[in-house]
Amino acid sequence: MSEQNKILVINAGSSSIKFQLFNAINNDKQPHFTILCKGLVERIAIKNSNFIIEIANGDNFIKHEVTKDIADHVIGAQTVIDALIEYKVINNFDDIKRIGHRMVHGGQKFNNSIVIDEKVIAGIKACIPLAPLHNPPALKGLSSFQKLVPHAKHVAVFDTSFHSTIPEEKYLYSVPYDWYKTYEVRRYGFHGTSYRYILDKLTNILNKPKDKINAIICHLGNGASICAIKNGKSFNTSMGLTPLDGLIMGSRSGIIDPSIHGYMCNVKAEATIETITNDLNKSSGLLGISGHSSDLRDVLASSNDKNHKYHLQSQLAIKMFVQRIANYIVQYGNDLDSNIDALVFTAGIGENSAIIRQLVIEEIKVFTLKLVTNKNNDKYNDYLEISDKQSEVPIFKIRTNEELMICQDTYNLLKNI
């Protein structure tokens, strides 16, 4: 006998709510998850708010888009639920009994996904100083759906939890030890839900037990990080106390000399630690170097257009972006004693940009990595090995699915309700 259950997955940002609705079919052996719809509420509390819902129709999706005023996250959540009923994806609110929420930062309090109660909410709030840009909107999203669907059970899935296995010598900064003991200053890492999905995928691709897998995974999107997986566990990662550390990103600086904060406060009128940190988060990275865009596609286009005003800056931005990725891959190859089962590119840029994958591989000189050009350029749905037989390490492009991982965690934690 099979049992069907609808699970809503929510990823709430400061002015947005991303969502996916899954159907979990439990056939008493292994649950099977199918996506019923996905969508986005964007520009919450901003003029010309936008709502998009895409309804599954076989292998395709039927898209509906509406521009309307959405004053806050509660109205955004109401818009999501109303649309699910309007488009007959659900019959009524009672159809949704489980909701999984992406939470960016769990600090040292949460090493696994967890059913949400008041104690968990208090713990997430306590982590706000570690993620002031991410945890507050996630809590707004949670509160909004709790009000609208009061009978539903909720699960928190943390980006940081996957990295709780990183050894002390990797996660500690060389700062006074009391900063760690008293103020929890350490490397936490992010994108853990994506890394978990890719690791699970590799067990099938490589036909190898999870605890035997060593891999370097490059999660390259507007936010970007790299993770070294050793014996199936996170061993090192590029993001740190916050998602600002590590790689050059769309608008984030990545790793910098920490004295830049103090220097800029001294030389720039009205600058404060807060304004400089904001600039490093929102005005740096590809945007800062190229001078015109945080979107890699725009920067690539201008780097190839000699008549573009920011042609040379865009070329520089691409070069710096690629070199930083290559340097981390080399470092993590050393962390793994050059025993690497797979090098994986995933997320928006990693999955879709053949030229960035090619430039990164060309930048690595300490071991032999080779791509098959046609495979690197080929379209694919799930994953594709793109390396030549002469490559010392198999190279893959794999489409990640963080929402599915959140769905699975929510199902597993609440499967008896």
Coordinates of C-alpha atoms in Angstrom, one line a residue:
M1 CA 0.0 0.0 0.0
S2 CA 1.3 3.5 -0.8
E3 CA 0.7 6.7 1.1
Q4 CA 0.9 10.1 -0.5
N5 CA 2.0 13.2 1.5
K6 CA 2.7 16.7 0.3
I7 CA 5.8 18.5 1.7
L8 CA 6.4 22.2 1.2
V9 CA 10.0 23.4 1.1
I10 CA 10.6 27.1 1.9
N11 CA 13.7 29.2 1.3
A12 CA 13.0 32.7 2.6
G13 CA 15.3 35.6 1.9
S14 CA 15.1 39.3 3.0
S15 CA 12.8 40.2 0.2
S16 CA 11.9 36.8 -1.3
I17 CA 10.3 33.4 -0.7
K18 CA 11.4 30.5 -2.9
F19 CA 9.2 27.4 -2.6
Q20 CA 8.7 23.9 -4.0
L21 CA 6.0 21.5 -3.3
F22 CA 6.7 17.7 -3.4
N23 CA 4.6 14.7 -3.2
A24 CA 6.1 11.9 -1.1
I25 CA 4.9 8.4 -2.0
N26 CA 5.7 5.9 0.7
N27 CA 5.5 2.3 -0.7
D28 CA 6.8 0.8 2.5
K29 CA 10.2 0.3 1.0
Q30 CA 11.7 3.6 0.0
P31 CA 9.9 6.9 -0.4
H32 CA 9.7 8.4 -3.8
F33 CA 9.5 12.2 -4.2
T34 CA 8.0 14.0 -7.2
I35 CA 7.8 17.8 -7.6
L36 CA 4.3 19.2 -8.0
C37 CA 5.2 22.9 -8.4
K38 CA 7.9 25.5 -7.7
G39 CA 7.9 29.2 -7.6
L40 CA 9.1 32.5 -6.2
V41 CA 7.7 35.5 -4.4
E42 CA 10.2 38.4 -5.0
R43 CA 10.5 42.1 -4.2
I44 CA 8.6 41.6 -0.9
A45 CA 7.9 45.1 0.6
I46 CA 9.2 46.7 -2.6
K47 CA 7.2 48.3 -5.4
N48 CA 6.1 46.0 -8.2
S49 CA 6.4 42.7 -6.2
N50 CA 6.3 39.7 -8.3
F51 CA 4.9 36.1 -7.9
I52 CA 5.8 33.2 -10.1
I53 CA 4.4 29.6 -9.9
E54 CA 5.3 26.8 -12.2
I55 CA 3.0 23.8 -12.2
A56 CA 4.4 20.4 -13.1
N57 CA 2.9 19.0 -16.3
G58 CA 4.6 15.7 -17.2
D59 CA 8.3 16.5 -17.8
N60 CA 7.5 20.3 -18.3
F61 CA 6.2 23.1 -16.2
I62 CA 3.3 25.6 -16.9
K63 CA 4.3 29.0 -15.7
H64 CA 2.0 31.6 -14.2
E65 CA 3.3 35.1 -13.3
V66 CA 1.5 38.0 -11.4
T67 CA 2.7 41.4 -10.4
K68 CA 1.0 42.6 -7.2
D69 CA 1.8 44.4 -4.0
I70 CA 3.2 42.1 -1.4
A71 CA 3.8 44.1 1.8
D72 CA 5.5 41.5 4.0
H73 CA 6.4 37.9 4.4
V74 CA 3.0 37.0 5.8
I75 CA 1.3 38.2 2.7
G76 CA 4.0 36.5 0.6
A77 CA 3.3 33.2 2.4
Q78 CA -0.5 33.8 1.9
T79 CA 0.1 34.3 -1.8
V80 CA 1.9 31.0 -2.0
I81 CA -0.8 29.0 -0.2
D82 CA -3.6 30.8 -2.1
A83 CA -1.9 30.0 -5.5
L84 CA -1.6 26.3 -4.6
I85 CA -5.3 26.2 -4.0
E86 CA -6.2 28.4 -7.0
Y87 CA -4.2 26.2 -9.4
K88 CA -5.6 23.0 -7.7
V89 CA -2.2 21.8 -6.7
I90 CA -3.8 21.2 -3.2
N91 CA -7.4 21.0 -2.2
N92 CA -7.0 23.1 1.0
F93 CA -4.5 24.0 3.8
D94 CA -5.0 20.6 5.4
D95 CA -3.2 18.9 2.5
I96 CA 0.1 20.3 3.8
K97 CA 1.2 18.7 7.0
R98 CA 5.0 19.1 6.7
I99 CA 7.1 22.2 5.8
G100 CA 10.8 22.2 5.6
H101 CA 12.8 25.4 5.9
R102 CA 16.3 26.3 4.7
M103 CA 18.2 27.9 7.6
V104 CA 21.6 29.3 6.7
H105 CA 23.4 29.4 10.1
G106 CA 23.0 27.0 13.0
G107 CA 26.3 27.9 14.7
Q108 CA 27.5 25.2 17.0
K109 CA 24.0 24.5 18.3
F110 CA 22.6 22.5 15.4
N111 CA 24.7 19.7 13.7
N112 CA 21.7 18.1 12.1
S113 CA 18.2 18.9 10.7
I114 CA 15.7 19.2 13.5
V115 CA 11.9 19.4 14.1
I116 CA 11.2 23.0 15.0
D117 CA 9.8 24.0 18.4
E118 CA 10.2 27.1 20.6
K119 CA 13.6 25.9 21.9
V120 CA 14.9 25.5 18.3
I121 CA 13.5 28.9 17.3
A122 CA 15.4 30.5 20.3
G123 CA 18.5 28.7 19.1
I124 CA 18.2 30.1 15.6
K125 CA 17.6 33.6 17.0
A126 CA 20.8 33.2 19.1
C127 CA 22.7 32.6 15.8
I128 CA 21.5 35.9 14.3
P129 CA 24.8 37.7 15.1
L130 CA 26.6 35.0 13.1
A131 CA 24.2 35.5 10.1
P132 CA 22.4 38.9 10.4
L133 CA 21.6 38.9 6.7
H134 CA 20.2 35.4 6.5
N135 CA 18.6 34.1 9.7
P136 CA 16.1 36.9 10.3
P137 CA 14.3 36.5 7.0
A138 CA 14.3 32.7 7.4
L139 CA 12.6 33.2 10.8
K140 CA 10.1 35.6 9.1
G141 CA 9.3 32.9 6.6
L142 CA 8.9 30.3 9.3
S143 CA 6.6 32.6 11.4
S144 CA 4.5 33.4 8.4
F145 CA 3.8 29.8 7.5
Q146 CA 3.2 28.8 11.1
K147 CA 0.4 31.4 11.3
L148 CA -1.1 30.4 8.0
V149 CA -0.8 26.6 8.4
P150 CA -0.9 26.1 12.2
H151 CA -1.5 22.4 12.0
A152 CA 1.7 21.7 10.0
K153 CA 4.9 20.5 11.5
H154 CA 8.1 22.3 10.5
V155 CA 11.7 21.2 10.1
A156 CA 14.8 23.3 10.0
V157 CA 17.6 22.3 7.6
F158 CA 20.9 24.1 8.2
D159 CA 23.5 25.0 5.6
T160 CA 26.2 24.8 8.3
S161 CA 25.4 21.4 9.8
F162 CA 27.2 19.3 7.1
H163 CA 30.5 21.0 8.0
S164 CA 30.4 20.0 11.7
T165 CA 32.9 17.2 10.9
I166 CA 35.7 19.6 9.9
P167 CA 38.7 19.0 12.2
E168 CA 39.7 21.7 14.7
E169 CA 42.9 22.7 12.9
K170 CA 40.8 23.5 9.8
Y171 CA 37.9 25.4 11.4
L172 CA 39.9 27.5 13.9
Y173 CA 41.2 30.9 13.0
S174 CA 44.6 31.9 14.4
V175 CA 43.1 34.5 16.8
P176 CA 43.0 34.5 20.6
Y177 CA 41.5 31.1 21.6
D178 CA 39.1 32.9 23.9
W179 CA 37.4 34.3 20.8
Y180 CA 36.4 30.8 19.9
K181 CA 35.5 29.6 23.4
T182 CA 33.5 32.7 24.4
Y183 CA 32.3 34.1 21.1
E184 CA 32.2 31.0 18.9
V185 CA 34.5 32.6 16.3
R186 CA 35.4 29.8 13.9
R187 CA 34.9 28.5 10.3
Y188 CA 31.4 27.2 9.9
G189 CA 31.0 26.7 6.1
F190 CA 27.8 26.9 4.1
H191 CA 26.1 25.2 1.1
G192 CA 26.1 22.1 3.2
T193 CA 22.7 20.9 1.9
S194 CA 24.0 21.0 -1.7
Y195 CA 27.2 19.2 -0.7
R196 CA 25.1 16.5 0.9
Y197 CA 23.1 16.0 -2.3
I198 CA 26.2 15.8 -4.5
L199 CA 27.9 13.3 -2.1
D200 CA 24.8 11.1 -2.2
K201 CA 24.9 11.3 -6.0
L202 CA 28.5 10.4 -6.1
T203 CA 27.9 7.1 -4.2
N204 CA 25.7 6.0 -7.1
I205 CA 27.9 7.4 -9.9
L206 CA 31.1 6.0 -8.5
N207 CA 29.4 2.8 -7.1
K208 CA 31.4 3.4 -3.9
P209 CA 30.3 3.6 -0.2
K210 CA 29.9 7.1 1.1
D211 CA 32.5 6.7 3.8
K212 CA 35.1 5.8 1.2
I213 CA 34.6 8.8 -1.1
N214 CA 37.1 11.6 -1.3
A215 CA 36.0 14.5 -3.5
I216 CA 36.4 18.2 -4.2
I217 CA 33.0 19.9 -4.9
C218 CA 32.8 23.4 -6.4
H219 CA 29.5 25.0 -5.6
L220 CA 29.7 27.9 -8.0
G221 CA 26.8 30.4 -8.1
N222 CA 26.3 34.0 -7.3
G223 CA 27.3 32.8 -3.8
A224 CA 30.2 30.3 -4.2
S225 CA 32.2 27.9 -2.1
I226 CA 34.3 24.8 -2.4
C227 CA 34.4 21.7 -0.1
A228 CA 36.9 19.0 0.4
I229 CA 35.1 15.7 1.2
K230 CA 37.3 13.1 3.0
N231 CA 35.9 9.6 3.7
G232 CA 32.4 10.9 3.1
K233 CA 32.6 13.9 5.5
S234 CA 33.3 17.6 5.1
F235 CA 37.0 18.1 5.8
N236 CA 37.6 21.7 4.7
T237 CA 35.6 24.4 3.1
S238 CA 36.2 27.9 1.8
M239 CA 33.4 29.9 3.5
G240 CA 34.1 30.8 7.1
L241 CA 32.4 32.5 10.0
T242 CA 30.0 33.9 7.4
P243 CA 29.4 33.4 3.7
L244 CA 31.7 36.3 2.9
D245 CA 34.9 34.3 3.1
G246 CA 36.7 32.3 0.4
L247 CA 36.0 32.6 -3.3
I248 CA 35.2 35.7 -5.3
M249 CA 31.5 35.7 -5.7
G250 CA 28.8 37.8 -7.5
S251 CA 29.0 40.7 -5.1
R252 CA 31.0 39.3 -2.2
S253 CA 34.8 39.9 -1.9
G254 CA 35.8 36.5 -0.7
I255 CA 39.0 36.3 1.4
I256 CA 40.7 39.6 2.0
D257 CA 43.3 41.1 4.4
P258 CA 41.2 41.8 7.6
S259 CA 43.0 45.0 8.2
I260 CA 41.2 46.5 5.1
H261 CA 38.3 47.2 7.4
G262 CA 40.3 49.5 9.7
Y263 CA 42.2 51.1 6.9
M264 CA 39.1 52.0 5.0
C265 CA 37.5 53.4 8.1
N266 CA 40.5 55.7 8.5
V267 CA 40.7 56.9 5.0
K268 CA 37.1 57.1 3.8
A269 CA 34.8 59.7 5.2
E270 CA 31.8 58.4 7.2
A271 CA 32.9 54.8 6.7
T272 CA 32.2 52.4 9.5
I273 CA 32.8 48.7 10.1
E274 CA 29.1 48.2 9.1
T275 CA 29.3 50.1 5.8
I276 CA 32.6 48.5 4.8
T277 CA 31.2 45.0 5.6
N278 CA 28.1 45.9 3.5
D279 CA 30.3 47.0 0.6
L280 CA 32.3 43.7 0.9
N281 CA 29.0 41.8 0.7
K282 CA 27.0 43.8 -1.8
S283 CA 29.5 45.9 -3.9
S284 CA 32.5 43.6 -4.3
G285 CA 33.4 40.4 -6.1
L286 CA 32.6 40.2 -9.8
L287 CA 30.5 43.4 -9.5
G288 CA 33.3 45.3 -7.8
I289 CA 36.1 44.2 -10.1
S290 CA 34.2 44.4 -13.4
G291 CA 32.6 47.7 -12.5
H292 CA 29.2 46.9 -13.9
S293 CA 27.6 43.5 -13.0
S294 CA 27.5 40.7 -10.4
D295 CA 26.1 38.3 -13.0
L296 CA 28.8 36.1 -14.5
R297 CA 27.0 36.0 -17.9
D298 CA 27.2 39.8 -18.2
V299 CA 30.9 39.9 -17.1
L300 CA 31.8 37.1 -19.7
A301 CA 30.0 39.0 -22.4
S302 CA 31.8 42.3 -21.7
S303 CA 35.1 40.5 -21.3
N304 CA 34.7 39.4 -24.9
D305 CA 33.5 42.8 -26.2
K306 CA 36.5 45.0 -26.9
N307 CA 34.2 48.0 -27.4
H308 CA 32.6 47.6 -24.0
K309 CA 33.4 50.3 -21.4
Y310 CA 34.4 47.7 -18.8
H311 CA 36.1 45.2 -21.2
L312 CA 39.5 45.1 -19.5
Q313 CA 38.0 45.2 -15.9
S314 CA 35.7 42.3 -16.9
Q315 CA 38.6 40.3 -18.2
L316 CA 40.4 40.9 -14.9
A317 CA 37.4 39.8 -13.0
I318 CA 37.1 36.5 -14.8
K319 CA 40.9 35.9 -14.4
M320 CA 40.7 36.5 -10.6
F321 CA 37.5 34.5 -10.2
V322 CA 39.1 31.5 -12.0
Q323 CA 42.4 31.7 -10.2
R324 CA 40.8 31.7 -6.8
I325 CA 38.8 28.6 -7.6
A326 CA 41.9 26.8 -9.0
N327 CA 43.9 27.7 -5.9
Y328 CA 41.4 26.2 -3.6
I329 CA 41.2 23.0 -5.7
V330 CA 45.0 22.6 -5.4
Q331 CA 44.9 23.3 -1.7
Y332 CA 42.1 20.7 -1.1
G333 CA 43.9 18.2 -3.3
N334 CA 46.7 18.4 -0.8
D335 CA 44.2 18.1 2.1
L336 CA 43.1 14.8 0.5
D337 CA 46.7 13.6 -0.1
S338 CA 46.0 13.7 -3.9
N339 CA 43.6 10.8 -3.4
I340 CA 40.6 12.3 -5.2
D341 CA 37.7 10.2 -6.5
A342 CA 36.0 13.1 -8.2
L343 CA 36.2 16.8 -8.9
V344 CA 32.6 18.2 -9.2
F345 CA 31.2 21.4 -10.6
T346 CA 27.7 22.3 -9.5
A347 CA 25.2 25.2 -8.9
G348 CA 24.3 27.8 -11.4
I349 CA 27.8 28.6 -12.8
G350 CA 29.3 25.3 -12.1
E351 CA 26.5 23.4 -13.8
N352 CA 26.1 25.7 -16.8
S353 CA 29.3 27.6 -17.7
A354 CA 31.5 25.5 -19.9
I355 CA 34.0 28.3 -20.3
I356 CA 34.5 28.7 -16.5
R357 CA 35.0 24.9 -16.1
Q358 CA 37.5 25.0 -18.9
L359 CA 39.5 28.0 -17.6
V360 CA 39.6 26.5 -14.1
I361 CA 41.0 23.2 -15.3
E362 CA 43.6 25.0 -17.5
E363 CA 44.7 27.0 -14.5
I364 CA 45.6 23.9 -12.4
K365 CA 49.2 22.9 -13.1
V366 CA 50.2 20.6 -10.2
F367 CA 48.3 17.6 -11.4
T368 CA 47.0 16.5 -14.8
L369 CA 43.4 17.4 -15.4
K370 CA 41.9 17.1 -18.9
L371 CA 38.4 17.8 -20.2
V372 CA 36.7 16.3 -23.3
T373 CA 35.6 19.5 -25.0
N374 CA 32.4 18.1 -26.5
K375 CA 31.3 16.6 -23.1
N376 CA 32.1 19.9 -21.3
N377 CA 29.8 21.7 -23.8
D378 CA 27.1 19.0 -23.9
K379 CA 23.6 19.6 -22.5
Y380 CA 22.5 17.2 -19.7
N381 CA 19.7 16.7 -17.2
D382 CA 21.3 15.1 -14.2
Y383 CA 25.1 14.6 -14.4
L384 CA 27.8 14.0 -16.9
E385 CA 31.4 13.0 -16.7
I386 CA 33.4 15.5 -18.7
S387 CA 37.0 14.4 -18.2
D388 CA 39.4 12.7 -20.6
K389 CA 40.8 9.2 -19.8
Q390 CA 44.2 10.9 -19.3
S391 CA 42.9 13.0 -16.5
E392 CA 44.3 12.1 -13.1
V393 CA 40.9 12.8 -11.5
P394 CA 37.5 12.1 -12.9
I395 CA 35.6 15.5 -13.5
F396 CA 31.9 15.8 -13.4
K397 CA 29.2 18.4 -13.8
I398 CA 26.2 17.5 -11.6
R399 CA 23.0 19.4 -11.1
T400 CA 22.4 19.9 -7.4
N401 CA 19.0 19.8 -5.7
E402 CA 19.0 21.4 -2.2
E403 CA 15.2 21.4 -2.1
L404 CA 15.0 17.7 -2.5
M405 CA 17.4 17.2 0.4
I406 CA 15.3 19.5 2.6
C407 CA 12.2 17.5 1.5
Q408 CA 13.8 14.2 2.4
D409 CA 15.0 15.5 5.8
T410 CA 11.5 16.8 6.5
Y411 CA 9.9 13.5 5.5
N412 CA 12.3 11.4 7.5
L413 CA 11.9 13.5 10.7
L414 CA 8.2 13.6 10.5
K415 CA 7.3 10.4 8.7
N416 CA 5.2 9.1 11.6
I417 CA 2.8 12.1 11.8

